[in-house]
Coordinates of C-alpha atoms and ligand atoms in Angstrom, one line a residue:
M1 CA 13.7 -0.7 -32.4
R2 CA 14.3 -0.8 -28.8
R3 CA 17.4 -2.0 -27.6
E4 CA 17.3 -2.0 -24.1
P5 CA 14.4 -3.5 -22.1
V6 CA 12.3 -1.5 -19.7
L7 CA 11.9 -3.1 -16.5
G8 CA 8.2 -3.3 -15.1
I9 CA 8.7 -3.3 -11.2
D10 CA 6.0 -4.2 -8.6
L11 CA 7.5 -3.1 -5.5
G12 CA 5.3 -4.7 -3.1
T13 CA 4.8 -4.4 0.8
T14 CA 5.7 -8.0 1.0
N15 CA 7.2 -9.0 -2.3
T16 CA 8.7 -7.4 -5.5
C17 CA 8.4 -8.9 -8.8
A18 CA 10.1 -7.6 -11.9
A19 CA 9.0 -8.3 -15.4
H20 CA 10.2 -7.2 -19.1
V21 CA 9.0 -7.5 -22.5
R22 CA 10.6 -9.6 -25.4
N23 CA 8.9 -10.2 -28.7
K24 CA 5.7 -8.7 -27.5
V25 CA 5.6 -11.2 -24.7
P26 CA 6.0 -10.1 -21.0
T27 CA 7.9 -12.4 -18.8
V28 CA 9.0 -12.3 -15.1
V29 CA 12.6 -11.8 -14.4
S30 CA 13.5 -14.6 -12.0
T31 CA 15.2 -13.8 -8.6
D32 CA 18.7 -14.7 -7.8
T33 CA 17.1 -18.0 -6.1
G34 CA 15.2 -18.9 -9.1
R35 CA 12.1 -17.7 -7.5
L36 CA 9.6 -15.4 -9.1
V37 CA 9.2 -12.8 -6.4
L38 CA 11.8 -11.2 -4.0
P39 CA 11.0 -10.7 -0.2
S40 CA 11.0 -6.7 0.0
V41 CA 13.5 -7.1 2.9
I42 CA 16.8 -5.8 3.6
A43 CA 18.9 -6.1 6.5
L44 CA 22.3 -5.4 7.9
N45 CA 23.6 -8.7 9.2
Q46 CA 26.0 -10.0 11.7
R47 CA 29.0 -9.1 9.7
S48 CA 27.5 -5.4 8.9
D49 CA 26.8 -6.4 5.4
I50 CA 23.7 -5.4 3.5
V51 CA 21.6 -8.3 2.5
V52 CA 18.6 -8.3 0.4
G53 CA 15.5 -10.3 -0.3
N54 CA 15.1 -14.2 0.9
V55 CA 18.6 -13.9 2.6
A56 CA 17.4 -10.9 4.6
K57 CA 13.9 -12.4 5.3
E58 CA 15.3 -15.7 6.5
Q59 CA 17.6 -13.9 9.3
M60 CA 15.0 -12.1 10.7
V61 CA 14.3 -14.2 13.6
I62 CA 17.8 -13.7 15.1
N63 CA 18.2 -9.9 13.8
P64 CA 15.0 -8.2 14.3
T65 CA 16.2 -4.8 15.0
K66 CA 18.3 -4.6 11.7
T67 CA 15.9 -6.3 9.4
I68 CA 13.7 -3.9 7.6
H69 CA 10.5 -5.0 6.2
G70 CA 7.1 -3.4 5.3
H71 CA 8.9 -0.3 4.7
K72 CA 6.5 0.5 1.7
R73 CA 4.0 1.5 4.4
F74 CA 6.2 4.4 5.7
I75 CA 7.7 5.9 2.2
G76 CA 6.8 9.5 1.4
R77 CA 5.1 9.9 4.8
P78 CA 6.0 12.5 7.0
F79 CA 7.2 11.3 10.2
N80 CA 4.6 13.4 12.1
S81 CA 1.9 11.8 10.2
P82 CA -1.1 10.0 12.4
F83 CA -0.5 6.7 10.2
V84 CA 3.2 6.7 11.0
R85 CA 2.6 7.5 14.7
H86 CA 0.2 4.8 14.6
L87 CA 2.4 2.3 12.8
A88 CA 5.8 2.9 14.1
G89 CA 6.0 1.0 17.0
K90 CA 4.9 -2.3 15.3
F91 CA 8.1 -3.2 13.6
G92 CA 11.5 -4.7 15.3
Y93 CA 13.5 -2.0 14.0
D94 CA 13.5 1.7 14.8
V95 CA 11.4 4.1 13.0
V96 CA 12.7 7.6 13.2
E97 CA 12.6 11.0 11.8
G98 CA 14.9 11.7 8.9
P99 CA 16.1 14.9 7.1
D100 CA 12.9 17.1 6.1
G101 CA 10.5 15.5 8.7
Q102 CA 10.0 12.2 6.7
T103 CA 10.2 9.0 8.1
A104 CA 13.4 7.1 7.9
V105 CA 14.6 4.0 9.6
S106 CA 17.8 3.5 12.0
L107 CA 20.1 0.9 11.0
G108 CA 23.4 0.1 12.9
D109 CA 24.6 3.7 13.6
R110 CA 23.1 5.4 10.5
V111 CA 19.7 6.9 9.8
V112 CA 18.5 5.5 6.2
T113 CA 15.9 7.1 4.4
L114 CA 13.0 5.1 3.3
P115 CA 13.8 5.9 -0.7
E116 CA 17.5 4.5 0.3
V117 CA 16.0 1.3 1.9
S118 CA 13.8 0.8 -1.4
S119 CA 16.6 1.7 -3.7
L120 CA 18.4 -1.4 -2.2
V121 CA 15.4 -3.8 -3.2
L122 CA 15.4 -2.0 -6.9
S123 CA 19.3 -2.1 -6.9
H124 CA 19.0 -5.9 -6.4
V125 CA 16.2 -6.2 -8.8
R126 CA 18.2 -4.4 -11.5
T127 CA 21.3 -6.4 -11.0
V128 CA 19.6 -9.7 -11.2
A129 CA 17.8 -8.7 -14.4
Q130 CA 21.1 -7.6 -15.8
Q131 CA 22.4 -10.9 -15.5
H132 CA 19.2 -12.8 -16.4
L133 CA 19.0 -10.6 -19.6
D134 CA 22.6 -10.5 -20.5
G135 CA 22.9 -6.6 -20.8
S136 CA 22.3 -3.3 -19.3
V137 CA 18.8 -2.3 -17.9
R138 CA 18.6 1.4 -17.2
E139 CA 14.7 2.2 -17.5
A140 CA 11.9 1.4 -15.4
V141 CA 8.2 1.4 -14.9
I142 CA 7.3 1.0 -11.2
S143 CA 4.1 0.6 -9.7
V144 CA 2.5 2.1 -6.9
P145 CA -0.9 1.8 -4.8
A146 CA -3.5 3.9 -6.5
Y147 CA -4.0 5.9 -3.2
Y148 CA -0.5 7.1 -3.1
N149 CA -0.1 10.9 -3.1
D150 CA 2.6 13.2 -4.7
N151 CA 5.1 12.7 -1.9
Q152 CA 4.8 9.0 -2.0
R153 CA 5.0 8.9 -5.8
A154 CA 8.4 11.3 -5.8
A155 CA 9.7 8.9 -3.2
V156 CA 9.4 5.9 -5.1
K157 CA 10.9 7.7 -8.2
R158 CA 13.8 9.1 -6.0
A159 CA 14.3 5.2 -4.8
G160 CA 14.5 4.2 -8.6
E161 CA 17.1 6.9 -9.3
L162 CA 19.1 5.9 -6.3
A163 CA 19.2 2.3 -7.7
G164 CA 20.4 3.6 -11.1
L165 CA 17.2 3.8 -12.8
E166 CA 15.6 6.2 -15.1
V167 CA 11.9 6.1 -13.8
K168 CA 10.0 6.7 -17.0
R169 CA 6.6 6.2 -15.5
I170 CA 4.8 5.5 -12.4
I171 CA 1.8 3.4 -12.9
N172 CA -1.0 2.5 -10.4
E173 CA -1.1 -1.2 -9.5
P174 CA -4.7 -1.9 -10.3
T175 CA -4.1 -0.2 -13.7
A176 CA -1.0 -2.3 -14.2
A177 CA -2.8 -5.6 -13.5
A178 CA -5.9 -4.5 -15.9
L179 CA -3.2 -3.9 -18.5
A180 CA -1.6 -7.4 -18.0
Y181 CA -5.0 -8.8 -18.5
G182 CA -6.5 -6.7 -21.5
F183 CA -3.7 -5.1 -23.2
N184 CA -4.0 -5.4 -27.0
R185 CA -7.0 -7.6 -26.5
G186 CA -9.7 -5.2 -27.9
F187 CA -11.8 -5.8 -24.9
D188 CA -14.9 -3.9 -24.1
Q189 CA -15.4 -4.7 -20.5
R190 CA -15.8 -3.5 -17.1
V191 CA -13.3 -5.2 -14.5
L192 CA -13.0 -5.4 -11.1
V193 CA -9.2 -5.7 -9.7
Y194 CA -9.2 -7.5 -6.4
D195 CA -6.0 -7.2 -4.8
L196 CA -5.3 -9.1 -1.4
G197 CA -1.7 -8.7 -0.8
G198 CA 0.3 -9.3 2.5
G199 CA -0.7 -6.2 4.3
T200 CA -3.4 -4.3 2.3
F201 CA -6.8 -4.9 0.4
D202 CA -7.2 -2.6 -2.6
V203 CA -10.0 -2.7 -4.9
S204 CA -10.5 -1.0 -8.3
V205 CA -13.2 -1.0 -11.1
L206 CA -12.0 -0.2 -14.4
E207 CA -13.5 0.3 -17.9
L208 CA -11.6 -1.3 -20.7
Q209 CA -12.4 0.0 -24.2
G210 CA -9.7 -1.3 -26.7
N211 CA -6.4 0.0 -25.0
V212 CA -8.1 2.9 -23.1
F213 CA -7.9 1.9 -19.2
Q214 CA -10.1 4.1 -17.2
V215 CA -10.3 3.7 -13.5
V216 CA -13.8 4.3 -12.6
A217 CA -13.6 3.8 -8.8
T218 CA -11.0 2.6 -6.2
G219 CA -10.9 2.0 -2.5
G220 CA -10.0 -0.6 0.0
D221 CA -8.2 -1.0 3.4
T222 CA -4.5 -0.4 4.4
F223 CA -4.8 -2.8 7.1
L224 CA -6.3 -6.0 5.7
G225 CA -4.0 -8.3 4.2
G226 CA -2.3 -11.8 4.3
V227 CA -0.7 -11.0 7.6
D228 CA -4.2 -10.8 9.4
F229 CA -5.0 -14.4 8.3
D230 CA -1.6 -15.5 9.8
D231 CA -2.6 -13.5 12.9
R232 CA -5.6 -15.7 13.1
I233 CA -3.6 -19.0 12.7
I234 CA -1.0 -17.6 15.4
G235 CA -3.9 -16.7 17.8
Y236 CA -5.3 -20.4 17.4
V237 CA -2.0 -22.2 17.8
L238 CA -0.9 -20.1 20.8
E239 CA -4.4 -20.9 22.6
T240 CA -4.0 -24.6 21.9
F241 CA -0.5 -24.7 23.3
Q242 CA -1.4 -22.7 26.4
R243 CA -4.4 -25.2 26.9
E244 CA -2.3 -28.2 26.8
Y245 CA 0.9 -27.0 28.6
K246 CA -0.4 -23.8 30.5
I247 CA 2.5 -22.0 29.2
D248 CA 2.2 -18.6 27.1
L249 CA 4.6 -18.4 24.3
S250 CA 3.7 -14.9 23.3
D251 CA 6.4 -13.1 25.6
D252 CA 9.3 -15.0 23.5
A253 CA 10.0 -12.8 20.4
V254 CA 12.1 -15.6 18.7
V255 CA 9.8 -18.2 19.3
M256 CA 6.9 -15.8 18.0
Q257 CA 8.8 -15.4 14.9
R258 CA 9.2 -19.0 14.5
V259 CA 5.4 -19.4 15.0
R260 CA 4.6 -16.6 12.7
N261 CA 6.8 -18.2 10.0
A262 CA 5.1 -21.6 10.4
A263 CA 1.5 -20.0 10.4
E264 CA 2.2 -18.4 7.1
A265 CA 3.7 -21.6 5.8
A266 CA 0.6 -23.8 6.9
K267 CA -1.9 -21.1 5.5
M268 CA -0.1 -21.4 1.9
D269 CA 0.0 -25.2 2.2
L270 CA -3.7 -25.3 3.1
S271 CA -4.7 -23.5 -0.3
L272 CA -3.5 -26.8 -1.7
L273 CA -3.8 -29.4 1.2
S274 CA -7.1 -30.1 2.9
N275 CA -5.3 -30.6 6.4
L276 CA -1.8 -30.6 8.1
V277 CA 0.1 -30.5 11.2
I278 CA 1.8 -27.7 12.2
S279 CA 4.9 -28.9 14.4
L280 CA 7.8 -26.7 15.9
P281 CA 10.4 -28.5 17.9
Y282 CA 11.6 -27.0 21.2
V283 CA 9.3 -24.0 21.7
A284 CA 9.7 -24.1 25.4
A285 CA 11.2 -26.4 28.2
R286 CA 9.6 -28.0 31.3
K287 CA 11.9 -29.5 33.9
G288 CA 14.8 -29.5 31.5
R289 CA 12.9 -31.5 28.8
P290 CA 12.2 -29.8 25.4
L291 CA 8.3 -29.3 24.7
E292 CA 7.3 -29.5 21.0
L293 CA 4.5 -27.6 19.5
R294 CA 2.1 -29.7 17.3
V295 CA -1.3 -28.2 16.1
S296 CA -3.4 -29.7 13.5
L297 CA -5.1 -27.3 11.2
S298 CA -7.7 -28.1 8.4
R299 CA -8.8 -25.7 5.6
E300 CA -12.2 -25.8 7.1
E301 CA -10.9 -24.6 10.2
L302 CA -8.7 -22.0 8.8
N303 CA -11.8 -20.6 7.0
E304 CA -13.7 -20.4 10.0
L305 CA -11.0 -18.7 11.5
T306 CA -10.6 -16.2 8.8
S307 CA -14.1 -15.8 7.1
D308 CA -14.9 -12.3 8.6
L309 CA -11.6 -11.0 6.9
V310 CA -12.9 -12.5 3.5
D311 CA -16.5 -11.0 4.5
R312 CA -14.7 -7.6 5.1
T313 CA -13.3 -7.5 1.4
F314 CA -16.6 -7.7 -0.1
Q315 CA -18.1 -5.2 2.1
L316 CA -15.5 -2.9 0.8
C317 CA -16.0 -4.0 -2.9
D318 CA -19.8 -3.2 -2.5
E319 CA -18.7 0.2 -1.1
V320 CA -16.5 0.9 -3.9
L321 CA -19.0 -0.1 -6.4
G322 CA -21.8 1.9 -4.4
T323 CA -19.9 5.0 -5.1
K324 CA -20.7 4.7 -8.8
G325 CA -24.1 2.6 -8.5
I326 CA -22.4 -0.4 -10.0
D327 CA -24.1 -3.8 -9.0
P328 CA -21.5 -6.9 -8.3
S329 CA -23.4 -8.6 -11.5
D330 CA -22.6 -5.6 -13.7
I331 CA -18.8 -6.7 -13.4
D332 CA -17.6 -8.6 -16.6
E333 CA -14.6 -9.9 -15.1
V334 CA -12.8 -10.2 -11.7
I335 CA -9.1 -10.0 -11.7
L336 CA -7.0 -11.6 -8.8
V337 CA -4.1 -9.8 -7.6
G338 CA -2.1 -10.6 -4.5
G339 CA -0.8 -13.7 -3.3
Q340 CA -3.4 -14.1 -0.4
T341 CA -6.1 -14.5 -3.6
R342 CA -4.7 -17.9 -3.9
M343 CA -6.7 -19.0 -1.1
P344 CA -9.6 -21.2 -2.0
L345 CA -12.3 -19.4 0.2
V346 CA -11.3 -16.1 -1.2
Q347 CA -11.9 -17.5 -4.8
E348 CA -14.9 -19.3 -3.9
R349 CA -16.5 -16.0 -2.2
I350 CA -15.5 -14.0 -5.5
H351 CA -17.6 -16.4 -7.5
R352 CA -20.4 -16.4 -5.3
H353 CA -20.4 -12.5 -4.7
F354 CA -20.0 -11.8 -8.3
G355 CA -21.9 -14.7 -10.0
R356 CA -18.7 -15.5 -12.0
P357 CA -15.4 -17.3 -11.1
A358 CA -12.6 -15.1 -10.9
R359 CA -10.3 -14.7 -14.2
K360 CA -7.5 -17.1 -13.8
G361 CA -4.6 -17.3 -16.3
V362 CA -2.0 -14.6 -14.9
H363 CA -0.6 -15.4 -11.7
P364 CA -1.8 -13.0 -9.0
E365 CA 1.9 -12.1 -7.7
E366 CA 3.1 -11.4 -11.4
C367 CA 0.4 -9.5 -13.1
V368 CA 1.4 -6.1 -11.7
A369 CA 4.9 -6.4 -13.0
L370 CA 3.8 -8.0 -16.2
G371 CA 1.5 -4.8 -16.5
A372 CA 4.2 -2.4 -15.7
A373 CA 6.7 -3.9 -18.1
L374 CA 3.7 -3.8 -20.9
L375 CA 3.6 -0.1 -20.3
G376 CA 7.2 0.3 -20.5
D377 CA 7.5 -1.5 -23.8
S378 CA 4.6 0.7 -25.3
L379 CA 6.0 4.2 -24.2
D380 CA 7.7 4.8 -27.5
Q381 CA 4.7 3.8 -29.5
I382 CA 2.3 6.7 -30.0
D383 CA -1.2 6.4 -28.6
A384 CA -0.5 2.5 -27.6
V385 CA -2.3 2.9 -24.4
T386 CA -4.4 5.5 -22.7
L387 CA -4.6 5.3 -19.0
I388 CA -7.2 7.4 -17.1
D389 CA -7.5 7.5 -13.6
V390 CA -9.8 8.9 -10.6
L391 CA -8.7 10.6 -7.4
S392 CA -8.8 8.1 -4.6
M393 CA -8.9 10.3 -1.6
P394 CA -10.5 13.8 -1.2
I395 CA -8.4 17.0 -1.3
G396 CA -9.6 19.9 0.9
I397 CA -8.7 22.7 3.1
A398 CA -8.6 23.1 6.9
D399 CA -11.2 25.1 8.8
S400 CA -10.8 27.3 11.9
K401 CA -11.6 24.4 14.1
G402 CA -9.3 21.6 12.9
G403 CA -12.0 20.3 10.6
F404 CA -11.6 19.1 7.0
K405 CA -13.5 20.8 4.2
K406 CA -13.5 18.6 1.0
I407 CA -12.9 20.6 -2.3
I408 CA -12.4 17.7 -4.5
E409 CA -14.3 14.5 -3.5
S410 CA -12.9 11.0 -4.1
N411 CA -13.4 9.0 -7.4
E412 CA -13.6 12.4 -9.3
S413 CA -12.3 11.7 -12.9
I414 CA -8.9 13.4 -13.6
P415 CA -8.3 16.0 -14.8
C416 CA -10.6 18.1 -12.9
R417 CA -11.0 21.7 -11.4
R418 CA -13.2 22.9 -8.5
S419 CA -13.5 26.6 -7.3
F420 CA -14.4 28.2 -4.3
S421 CA -14.6 31.6 -2.6
V422 CA -12.0 32.4 -0.1
P423 CA -12.4 34.8 2.9
P424 CA -10.5 38.1 3.1
P425 CA -7.4 38.3 5.2
L426 CA -8.2 39.0 8.9
D427 CA -7.9 42.5 10.2
D428 CA -5.4 44.7 8.3
R429 CA -3.0 42.0 7.2
E430 CA -2.0 41.7 3.7
Y431 CA -2.3 37.9 3.3
A432 CA -4.2 34.9 4.3
E433 CA -3.1 31.4 4.2
L434 CA -5.0 28.3 3.6
D435 CA -3.8 24.8 4.5
V436 CA -4.3 22.1 2.2
Y437 CA -5.0 18.4 3.2
Q438 CA -5.9 15.2 1.5
G439 CA -7.6 12.1 3.2
G440 CA -10.8 10.5 4.2
S441 CA -11.3 11.7 7.5
D442 CA -13.5 14.7 8.7
R443 CA -10.5 16.1 10.7
I444 CA -7.4 17.6 9.4
V445 CA -5.4 15.8 11.8
D446 CA -5.9 12.3 10.5
N447 CA -5.2 13.3 6.8
E448 CA -2.0 14.0 5.3
Y449 CA -0.9 17.9 5.0
L450 CA 0.0 18.7 1.3
G451 CA 1.0 22.5 1.5
T452 CA -0.2 25.9 2.2
V453 CA -1.4 28.5 -0.1
R454 CA -0.8 32.0 0.6
Y455 CA -3.0 34.7 -1.0
P456 CA -3.5 38.6 -1.1
R457 CA -6.1 40.8 0.1
G458 CA -8.4 41.2 -3.1
A459 CA -8.5 37.4 -3.9
Q460 CA -12.1 36.3 -4.2
S461 CA -12.0 32.7 -4.9
M462 CA -9.5 29.9 -5.6
T463 CA -9.2 27.1 -8.0
F464 CA -7.9 23.6 -7.4
R465 CA -6.9 21.9 -10.7
L466 CA -5.8 18.2 -11.2
D467 CA -3.9 17.7 -14.3
E468 CA -3.8 14.5 -16.1
E469 CA -0.7 13.3 -13.9
G470 CA -3.0 14.3 -10.8
I471 CA -0.7 16.9 -9.9
L472 CA -2.5 19.6 -7.9
G473 CA -2.3 23.4 -9.1
V474 CA -3.8 26.3 -7.5
S475 CA -4.9 29.5 -9.0
L476 CA -6.2 32.6 -7.7
E477 CA -9.4 34.8 -9.2
G478 CA -10.2 38.3 -7.9
D479 CA -9.5 42.0 -8.7
G480 CA -10.0 41.1 -12.5
H481 CA -6.7 39.1 -12.4
C482 CA -6.0 35.2 -12.4
K483 CA -3.0 34.2 -10.9
E484 CA -1.4 30.5 -11.0
I485 CA 0.3 29.6 -7.4
T486 CA 2.2 26.5 -6.2
L487 CA 1.7 25.1 -2.9
A488 CA 4.5 25.8 -0.5
T489 CA 5.1 23.0 1.9
C490 CA 6.3 23.9 5.5
G491 CA 7.0 21.7 8.3
T492 CA 3.9 21.6 10.3
P493 CA 1.4 24.5 9.9
P494 CA -0.4 26.1 12.8
S495 CA -3.8 24.5 11.6
L496 CA -2.1 21.0 12.2
R497 CA 0.1 22.0 15.3
N498 CA -3.1 23.0 16.9
A499 CA -5.1 20.0 15.8
I500 CA -2.3 17.8 16.9
E501 CA -2.4 19.3 20.4
E502 CA -6.2 18.7 20.6
D503 CA -5.5 15.2 19.5
I504 CA -3.0 14.3 22.1
I505 CA -5.6 15.6 24.6
R506 CA -8.3 13.5 23.3
R507 CA -5.9 10.5 23.3
R508 CA -5.2 11.0 26.8
Q509 CA -8.7 11.1 27.6
L510 CA -9.2 7.8 25.6
A511 CA -6.2 6.4 27.5
E512 CA -8.4 6.3 30.4
Q513 CA -11.1 4.4 29.0
P514 CA -11.5 0.7 28.2
E515 CA -9.0 -0.9 25.8
A516 CA -11.5 -2.2 22.9
Q517 CA -13.0 1.4 22.7
Q518 CA -9.6 2.8 22.4
D519 CA -8.8 0.5 19.4
A520 CA -11.9 1.3 17.8
G521 CA -11.4 5.0 18.0
L522 CA -7.6 4.6 16.7
F523 CA -8.4 2.5 13.9
A524 CA -11.3 4.6 12.7
S525 CA -9.0 7.6 12.7
I526 CA -6.1 5.7 10.8
R527 CA -8.0 5.3 7.3
R528 CA -6.2 5.1 4.2
V529 CA -4.9 8.5 3.6
L530 CA -4.2 10.2 0.3
G531 CA -5.0 9.5 -3.2
R532 CA -3.6 10.5 -6.6
T533 CA -3.3 9.0 -10.0
S534 CA -0.9 8.7 -12.7
R535 CA -1.0 8.7 -16.5
Ligands
LIG601 P1 2.4 -7.7 -1.7 O1 1.4 -7.1 -2.4 O2 2.0 -7.3 -0.2 O3 3.8 -7.4 -1.7 P2 1.9 -10.4 -2.4 O4 1.0 -10.2 -3.5 O5 3.2 -11.1 -2.9 O6 2.1 -9.0 -1.3 O7 1.1 -11.3 -1.3 C1 1.9 -11.6 -0.1 C2 0.6 -12.4 0.7 O8 0.0 -13.6 0.0 C3 1.1 -13.0 1.8 O9 0.5 -12.8 3.1 C4 1.3 -14.5 1.6 O10 1.2 -15.2 3.0 C5 0.3 -14.7 0.9 N1 0.2 -15.9 -0.1 C6 1.4 -16.3 -0.8 N2 0.9 -17.4 -1.5 C7 -0.2 -17.9 -0.9 C8 -0.9 -19.2 -1.0 N3 -0.5 -20.1 -1.7 N4 -2.1 -19.3 0.0 C9 -2.5 -18.3 0.8 N5 -1.7 -17.1 0.7 C10 -0.6 -17.0 0.2
LIG602 MG1 0.9 -6.1 -4.2

């Protein structure tokens, strides 16, 4: 008999949600303000106090440099990674290099690591849960995106520990969502988890057979989410205002934050209403008189502004299904995850694309936390659930020209192993080294560095092995012996240093080209990096 509940926590890019199981029923733990989700935002306020959640989000307009949001994008990533280099300038706060070359943020006069930032959110969640559940809460299952690599998972685990939690398991978000839908329901189905959150779109296909949950394919876009819908509204509002008053509001950071908040609120309201007026008093002044921004927006207009974003999600769904030769009509259920799936256009298009309405029943912002709580509750029961995953991003090695040679392909079922032959050390050297990377690009500079394998003369082949937890092991064969080795991670290996230098030269050349072309180049190179899974 369990005494203390295991918290299931969905530590989202935008919002965090926690749940627990009581008498076999998973329930969301409401936040300090009585809501069901907590903004994943922390801030150092004017009085130098750390604030978390709604309070932090609400003061963002006046305190942008000390309000940390979107930190989930940076956690567990080296400061040097292409992803971080691309994203760092897009936030009001300073993204800096922390200990061990990891990404950190600057807050007041301190450098704060990302596990520390996340731990503040988790700690808040834990405190509220303890009040709500009237007792101590020590154990947790925390969810992460399916494409998170070892470093990212370890960083989330560390965040949990810093918050005083024992992290019993890390679970992939789509798997958790599928558990919330199918746990103990005896299904034999193929489901698609369609997760459109605040900043990312993730799609996964799972096969459910009783309490065996097997991910068969996964994919998505780390730069497609609710904020892109907000941006379309913002663009429309600014343009309308400019047409009327010949004033460009985009230079005023405070006004822009107000416009951003109003745009998001309008978007959410249009999930229920068919039209509304966005109204913001005093956004500018003319001849000493305040000007009001008033723009009417209908659901139809919003649909027109954003329909290509929705189209893109279905392209991604088809790509993921295509990797396994599955037709959209072969999907038994579509499970909605993420607040943005509340948009009627998204639901209509899902119905059209898959020939069936999406599954409703569990709230899209809650199901990941509910699934994590269900896993937490079942951990002490033998064989209650079996989770089987796939690798979401290829793992491979660097070639001498900065190219990436895949050894294990994406969507390969885990556990798995792949062997390949290795060249002898150059000249009269005793050892040779191979740098191991993970990512979707053909160039190592766009992928994430995992570590370096050093092997002696006489080694003929190497085997990469992914165990049930998705942890990479390496062994060497040759000279009649077989040896297990571990990956050593060093700051920046020569293969990466050279590739980065070449990349900088390429970017300089690119900078001389027209802007549109540049953007396309950058976006093509900043694809989702890394993937790994958990059991
Ligand atoms: P994350 O997984 O990034 O933490 P969530 O699943 O909480 O995010 O989704 C947040 C996104 O959902 C935000 O962009 C928010 O504007 C959007 N959203 C929330 N409610 C609605 C709604 N009723 N209609 C449309 N979008 C919504
Ligand atoms: Mg989410």
